[in-house]
CSV table of C-alpha atoms and ligand atoms in Angstrom, one decimal:
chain,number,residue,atom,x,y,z
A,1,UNK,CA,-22.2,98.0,4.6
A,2,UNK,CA,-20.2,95.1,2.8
A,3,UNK,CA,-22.2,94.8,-1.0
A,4,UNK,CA,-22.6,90.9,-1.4
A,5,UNK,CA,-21.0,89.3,-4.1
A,6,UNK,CA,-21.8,86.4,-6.5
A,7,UNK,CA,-18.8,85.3,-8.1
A,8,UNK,CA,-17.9,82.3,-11.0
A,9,UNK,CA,-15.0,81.0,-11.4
A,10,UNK,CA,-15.0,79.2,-14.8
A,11,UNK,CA,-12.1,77.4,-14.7
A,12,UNK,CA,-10.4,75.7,-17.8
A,13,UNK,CA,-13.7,75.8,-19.0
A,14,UNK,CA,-15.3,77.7,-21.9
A,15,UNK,CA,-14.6,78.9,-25.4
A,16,UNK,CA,-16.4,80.9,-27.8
A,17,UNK,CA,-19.7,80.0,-27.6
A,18,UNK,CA,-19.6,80.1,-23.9
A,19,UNK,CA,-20.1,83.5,-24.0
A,20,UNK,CA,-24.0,82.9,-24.9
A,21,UNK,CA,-24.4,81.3,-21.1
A,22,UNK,CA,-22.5,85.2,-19.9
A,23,UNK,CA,-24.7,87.1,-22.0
A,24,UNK,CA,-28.1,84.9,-20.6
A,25,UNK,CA,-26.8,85.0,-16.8
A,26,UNK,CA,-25.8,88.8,-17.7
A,27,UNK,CA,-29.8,89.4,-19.4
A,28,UNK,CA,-31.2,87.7,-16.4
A,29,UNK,CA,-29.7,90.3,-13.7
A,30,UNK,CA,-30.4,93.3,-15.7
A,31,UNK,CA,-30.9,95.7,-12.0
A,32,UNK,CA,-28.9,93.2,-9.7
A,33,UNK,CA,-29.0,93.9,-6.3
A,34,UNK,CA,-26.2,92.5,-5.4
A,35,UNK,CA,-22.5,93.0,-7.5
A,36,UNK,CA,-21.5,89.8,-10.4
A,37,UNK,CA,-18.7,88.7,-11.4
A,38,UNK,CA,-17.7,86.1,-13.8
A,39,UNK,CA,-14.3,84.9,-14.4
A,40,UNK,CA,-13.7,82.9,-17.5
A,41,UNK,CA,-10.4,81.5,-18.8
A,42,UNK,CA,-7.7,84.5,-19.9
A,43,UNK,CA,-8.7,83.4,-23.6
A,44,UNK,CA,-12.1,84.5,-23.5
A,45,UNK,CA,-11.6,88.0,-21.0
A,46,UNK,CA,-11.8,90.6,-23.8
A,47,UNK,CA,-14.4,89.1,-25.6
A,48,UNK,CA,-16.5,88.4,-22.1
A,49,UNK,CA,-15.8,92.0,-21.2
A,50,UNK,CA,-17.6,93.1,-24.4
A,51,UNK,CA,-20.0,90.7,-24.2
A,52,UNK,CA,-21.6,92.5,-20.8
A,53,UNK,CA,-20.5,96.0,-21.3
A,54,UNK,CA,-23.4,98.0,-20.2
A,55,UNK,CA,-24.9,95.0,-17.8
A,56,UNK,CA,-24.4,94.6,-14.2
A,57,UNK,CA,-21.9,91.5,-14.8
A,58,UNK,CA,-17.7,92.3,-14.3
A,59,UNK,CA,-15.3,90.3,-15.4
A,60,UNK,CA,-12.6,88.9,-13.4
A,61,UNK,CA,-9.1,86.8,-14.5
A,62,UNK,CA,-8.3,83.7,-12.8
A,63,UNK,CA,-4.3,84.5,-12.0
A,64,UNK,CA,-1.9,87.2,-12.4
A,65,UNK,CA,2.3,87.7,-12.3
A,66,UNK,CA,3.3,89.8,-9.5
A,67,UNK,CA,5.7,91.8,-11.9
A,68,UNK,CA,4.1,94.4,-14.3
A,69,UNK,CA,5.7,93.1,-17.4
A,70,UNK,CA,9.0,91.0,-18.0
A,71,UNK,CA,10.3,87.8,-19.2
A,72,UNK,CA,7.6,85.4,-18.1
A,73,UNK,CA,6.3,82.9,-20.7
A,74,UNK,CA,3.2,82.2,-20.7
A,75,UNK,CA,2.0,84.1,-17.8
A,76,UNK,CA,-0.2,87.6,-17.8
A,77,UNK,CA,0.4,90.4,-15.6
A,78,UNK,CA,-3.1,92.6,-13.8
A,79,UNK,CA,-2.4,95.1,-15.9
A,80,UNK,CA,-2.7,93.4,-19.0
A,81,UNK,CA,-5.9,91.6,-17.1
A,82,UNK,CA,-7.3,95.4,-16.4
A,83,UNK,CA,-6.3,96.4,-20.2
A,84,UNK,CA,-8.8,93.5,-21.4
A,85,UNK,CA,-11.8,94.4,-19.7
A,86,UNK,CA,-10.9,92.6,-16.3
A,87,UNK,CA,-12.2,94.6,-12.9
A,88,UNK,CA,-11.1,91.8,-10.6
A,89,UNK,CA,-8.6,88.8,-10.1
A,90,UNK,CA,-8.9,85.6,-8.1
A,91,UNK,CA,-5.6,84.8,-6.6
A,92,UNK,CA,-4.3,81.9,-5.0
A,93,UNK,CA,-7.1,79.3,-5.3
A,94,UNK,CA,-6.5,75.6,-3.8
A,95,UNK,CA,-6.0,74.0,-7.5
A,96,UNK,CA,-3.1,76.8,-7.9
A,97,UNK,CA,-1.4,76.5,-5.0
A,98,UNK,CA,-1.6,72.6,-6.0
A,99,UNK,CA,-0.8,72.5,-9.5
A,100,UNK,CA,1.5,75.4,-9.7
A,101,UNK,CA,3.0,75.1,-6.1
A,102,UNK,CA,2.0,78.7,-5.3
A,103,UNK,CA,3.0,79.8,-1.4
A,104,UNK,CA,1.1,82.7,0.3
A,105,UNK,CA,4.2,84.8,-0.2
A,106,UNK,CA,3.6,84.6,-4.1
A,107,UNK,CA,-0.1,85.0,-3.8
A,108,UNK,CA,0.5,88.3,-1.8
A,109,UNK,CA,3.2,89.3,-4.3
A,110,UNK,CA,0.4,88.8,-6.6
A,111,UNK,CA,-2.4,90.8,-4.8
A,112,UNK,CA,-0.2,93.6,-4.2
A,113,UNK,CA,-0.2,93.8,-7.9
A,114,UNK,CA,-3.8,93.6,-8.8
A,115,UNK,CA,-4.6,96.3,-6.2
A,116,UNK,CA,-2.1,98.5,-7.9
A,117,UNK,CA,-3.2,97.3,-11.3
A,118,UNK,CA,-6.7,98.4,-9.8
A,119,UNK,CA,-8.7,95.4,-9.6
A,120,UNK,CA,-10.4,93.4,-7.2
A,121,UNK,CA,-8.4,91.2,-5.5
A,122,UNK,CA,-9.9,87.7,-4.5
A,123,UNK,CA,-7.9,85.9,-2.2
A,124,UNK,CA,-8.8,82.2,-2.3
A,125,UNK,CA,-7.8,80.0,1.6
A,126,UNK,CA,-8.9,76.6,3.0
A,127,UNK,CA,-8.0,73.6,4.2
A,128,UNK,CA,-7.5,70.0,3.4
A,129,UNK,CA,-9.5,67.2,4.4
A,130,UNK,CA,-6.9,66.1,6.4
A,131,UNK,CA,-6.3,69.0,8.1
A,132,UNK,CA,-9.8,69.5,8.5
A,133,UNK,CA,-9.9,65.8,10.2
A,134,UNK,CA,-6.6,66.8,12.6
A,135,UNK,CA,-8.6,69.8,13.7
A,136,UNK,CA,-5.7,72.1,12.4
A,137,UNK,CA,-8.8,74.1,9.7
A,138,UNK,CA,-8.5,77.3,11.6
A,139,UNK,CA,-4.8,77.2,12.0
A,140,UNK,CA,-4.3,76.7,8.6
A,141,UNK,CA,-6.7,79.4,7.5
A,142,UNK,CA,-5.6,82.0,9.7
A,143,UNK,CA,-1.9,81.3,8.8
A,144,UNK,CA,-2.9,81.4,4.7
A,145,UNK,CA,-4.9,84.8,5.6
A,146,UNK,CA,-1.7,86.2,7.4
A,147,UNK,CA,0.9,85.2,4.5
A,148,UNK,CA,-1.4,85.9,1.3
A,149,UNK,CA,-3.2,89.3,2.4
A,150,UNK,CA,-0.7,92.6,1.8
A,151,UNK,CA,-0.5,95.4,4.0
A,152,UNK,CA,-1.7,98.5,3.6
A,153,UNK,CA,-5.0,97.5,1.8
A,154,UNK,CA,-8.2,99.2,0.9
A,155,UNK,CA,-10.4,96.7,2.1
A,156,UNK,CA,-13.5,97.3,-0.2
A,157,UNK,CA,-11.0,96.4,-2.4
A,158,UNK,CA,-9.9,93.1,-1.2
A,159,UNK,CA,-12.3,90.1,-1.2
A,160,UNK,CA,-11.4,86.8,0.9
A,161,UNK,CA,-12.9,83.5,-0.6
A,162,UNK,CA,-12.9,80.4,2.0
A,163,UNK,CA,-12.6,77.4,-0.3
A,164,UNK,CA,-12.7,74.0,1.6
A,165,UNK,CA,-10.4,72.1,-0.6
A,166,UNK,CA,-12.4,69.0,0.2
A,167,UNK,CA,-15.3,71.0,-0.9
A,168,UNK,CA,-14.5,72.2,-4.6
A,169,UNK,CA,-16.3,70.0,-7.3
A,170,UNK,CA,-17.6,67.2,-4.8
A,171,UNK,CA,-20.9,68.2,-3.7
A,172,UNK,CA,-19.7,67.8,-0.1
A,173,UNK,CA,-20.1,70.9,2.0
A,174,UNK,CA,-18.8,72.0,5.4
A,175,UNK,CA,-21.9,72.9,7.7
A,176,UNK,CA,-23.3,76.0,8.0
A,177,UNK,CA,-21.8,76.0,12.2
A,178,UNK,CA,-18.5,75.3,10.6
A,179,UNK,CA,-18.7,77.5,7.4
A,180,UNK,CA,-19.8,80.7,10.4
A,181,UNK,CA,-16.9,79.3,12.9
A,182,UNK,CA,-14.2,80.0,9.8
A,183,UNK,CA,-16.0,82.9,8.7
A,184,UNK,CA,-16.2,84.8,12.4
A,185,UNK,CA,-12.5,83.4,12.9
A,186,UNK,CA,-11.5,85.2,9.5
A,187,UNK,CA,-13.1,88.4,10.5
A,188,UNK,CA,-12.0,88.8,13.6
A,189,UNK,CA,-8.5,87.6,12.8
A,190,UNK,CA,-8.8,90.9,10.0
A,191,UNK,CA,-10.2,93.3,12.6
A,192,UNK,CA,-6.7,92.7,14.5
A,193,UNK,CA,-4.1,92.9,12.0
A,194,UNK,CA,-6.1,95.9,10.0
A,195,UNK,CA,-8.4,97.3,12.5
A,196,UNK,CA,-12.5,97.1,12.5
A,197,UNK,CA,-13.0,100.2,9.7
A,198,UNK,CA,-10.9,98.5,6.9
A,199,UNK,CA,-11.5,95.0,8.3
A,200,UNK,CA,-15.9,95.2,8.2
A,201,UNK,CA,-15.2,96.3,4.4
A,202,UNK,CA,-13.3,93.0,2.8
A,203,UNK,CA,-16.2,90.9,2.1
A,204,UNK,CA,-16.0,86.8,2.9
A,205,UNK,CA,-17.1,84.4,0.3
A,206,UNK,CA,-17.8,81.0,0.6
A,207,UNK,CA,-17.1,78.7,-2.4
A,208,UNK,CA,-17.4,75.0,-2.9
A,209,UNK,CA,-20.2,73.3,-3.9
A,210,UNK,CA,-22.7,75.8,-3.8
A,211,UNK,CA,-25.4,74.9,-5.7
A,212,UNK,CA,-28.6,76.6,-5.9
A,213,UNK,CA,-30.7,74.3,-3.4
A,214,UNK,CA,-28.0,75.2,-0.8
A,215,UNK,CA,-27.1,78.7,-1.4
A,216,UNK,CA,-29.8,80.6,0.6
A,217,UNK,CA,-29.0,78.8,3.9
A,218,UNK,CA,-25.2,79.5,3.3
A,219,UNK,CA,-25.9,83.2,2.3
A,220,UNK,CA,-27.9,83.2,6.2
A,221,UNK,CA,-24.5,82.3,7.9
A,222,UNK,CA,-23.1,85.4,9.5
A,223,UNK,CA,-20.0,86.9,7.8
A,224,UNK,CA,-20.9,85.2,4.9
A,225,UNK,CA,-21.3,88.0,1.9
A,226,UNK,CA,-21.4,85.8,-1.5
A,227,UNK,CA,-20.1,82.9,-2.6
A,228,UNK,CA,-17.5,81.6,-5.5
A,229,UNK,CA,-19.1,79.0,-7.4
A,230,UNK,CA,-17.5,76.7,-9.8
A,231,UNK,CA,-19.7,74.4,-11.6
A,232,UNK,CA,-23.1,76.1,-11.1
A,233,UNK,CA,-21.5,79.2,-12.4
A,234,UNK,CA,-21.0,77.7,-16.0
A,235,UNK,CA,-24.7,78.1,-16.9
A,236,UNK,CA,-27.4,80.8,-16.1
A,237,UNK,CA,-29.8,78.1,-15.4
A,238,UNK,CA,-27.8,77.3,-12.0
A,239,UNK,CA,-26.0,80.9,-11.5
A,240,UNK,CA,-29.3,82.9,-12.0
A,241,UNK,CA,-30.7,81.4,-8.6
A,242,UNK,CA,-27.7,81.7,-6.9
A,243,UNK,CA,-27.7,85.2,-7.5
A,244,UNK,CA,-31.5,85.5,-6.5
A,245,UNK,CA,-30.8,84.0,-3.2
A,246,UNK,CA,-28.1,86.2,-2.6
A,247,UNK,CA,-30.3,89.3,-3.9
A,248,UNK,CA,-33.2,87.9,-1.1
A,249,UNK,CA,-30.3,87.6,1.8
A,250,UNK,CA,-29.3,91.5,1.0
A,251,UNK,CA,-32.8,92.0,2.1
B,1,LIG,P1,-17.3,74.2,-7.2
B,1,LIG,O1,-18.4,75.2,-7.0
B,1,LIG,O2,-17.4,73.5,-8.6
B,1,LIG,O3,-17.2,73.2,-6.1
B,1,LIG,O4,-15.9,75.0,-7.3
B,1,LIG,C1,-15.7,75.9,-6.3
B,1,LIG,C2,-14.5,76.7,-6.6
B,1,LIG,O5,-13.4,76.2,-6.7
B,1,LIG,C3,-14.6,78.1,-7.0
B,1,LIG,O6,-13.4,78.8,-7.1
């Protein structure tokens, strides 16, 4: 059975004294059910890390380099992610890919490397509006799955995070018939390229907008085994629920 996951992503958000909403949404979980991650800006990682050492909350990075160490100004390779406390990595979310250009060649450069850095891999897809409108959403997702995901994975090891880019920071979110038609489309299309064993192990998050008055019906839609929440990850007050209503749709 696929452990659920409630993941933040933090964003450019957060400096020191951030670390007292990880340390509340880390003292609220103290036997989670379910696994929790948080994944601040690269700034605050080693201090995060510490922060919940001993708690039920990992810490995750928000990018890596595909290369292991190198001439690369300014950007930070898994290991050097793993070395500061990190257990995971998201990879290839819609506002890189926008602001950075990143193709899904680059992102799967870049997951091959946290999986042999050892971390979690946390491969973000989704469509545009637009493409959502031209009825092209499970093309496009199904394509970005095929280019981003390596071969030869572990797949309890590799996470998928379906990220409507119309969805991230607006409050709009798809419906819970479209969020299970991307979701069964992603899992079947992973039974076929990596077979049902490895395939029924990557777990499928939804992200964007989740909030806690509309997490429990999301976390009801098959194939759906956590979420990655922005905004409402930034506090405990809005994460802590989160994670209860993923906790109550483990059973
Ligand atoms: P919001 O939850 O703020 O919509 O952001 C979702 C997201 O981009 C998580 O990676």
């Amino acid at each position: 059975m696929r452990r659920k996951l409630a993941a933040g992503n933090w964003k450019m958000n957060g400096t020191g004294e951030a670390l007292t909403a990880l340390e509340a949404i880390a003292g609220a979980h103290p036997a989670a059910t379910v696994d929790l991650l948080i994944c601040p800006p690269a700034t605050l990682l080693y201090r995060a890390a510490q922060a919940v050492s001993g708690s039920r909350v990992r810490i995750g990075g928000q990018d890596c380099h595909a290369a292991n160490a190198g001439a690369h100004t300014g950007d930070i390779s898994a290991s050097m992610l793993a070395d500061a406390g990190a257990s995971a990595v998201i990879l290839g979310h819609s506002e890189r890919r926008a602001d950075h250009g990143e193709t899904d060649a680059q992102v799967c450069d870049k997951a091959r490397a946290a999986l042999d850095a050892g971390l979690i891999a946390i491969i973000c897809i989704g469509e545009t509006l637009a493409q959502r409108e031209a009825g092209q959403t499970l093309d496009v997702v199904c394509a970005q799955l095929a280019g981003s995901v390596p071969d030869g994975i572990d797949g309890s090891r590799v996470v998928i995070a379906y990220e409507p880019v119309w969805a991230i920071g607006t409050g709009l979110v798809p419906t819970l018939e479209q969020i299970a038609e991307v979701h069964d489309t992603l899992r079947q299309q992973l039974i076929g390229r990596f077979g049902s064993e490895t395939a029924e192990a990557i777990r499928l998050l939804y992200g964007g907008s989740v909030k806690p008055g509309n997490a429990a019906e999301i976390f009801a839609v098959s194939n759906v085994d956590g979420a990655l929440v922005g905004g409402a990850s930034l506090t405990a007050a809005d994460f802590s629920p989160i994670v209860t209503a993923l906790e109550q749709a483990a059973g």
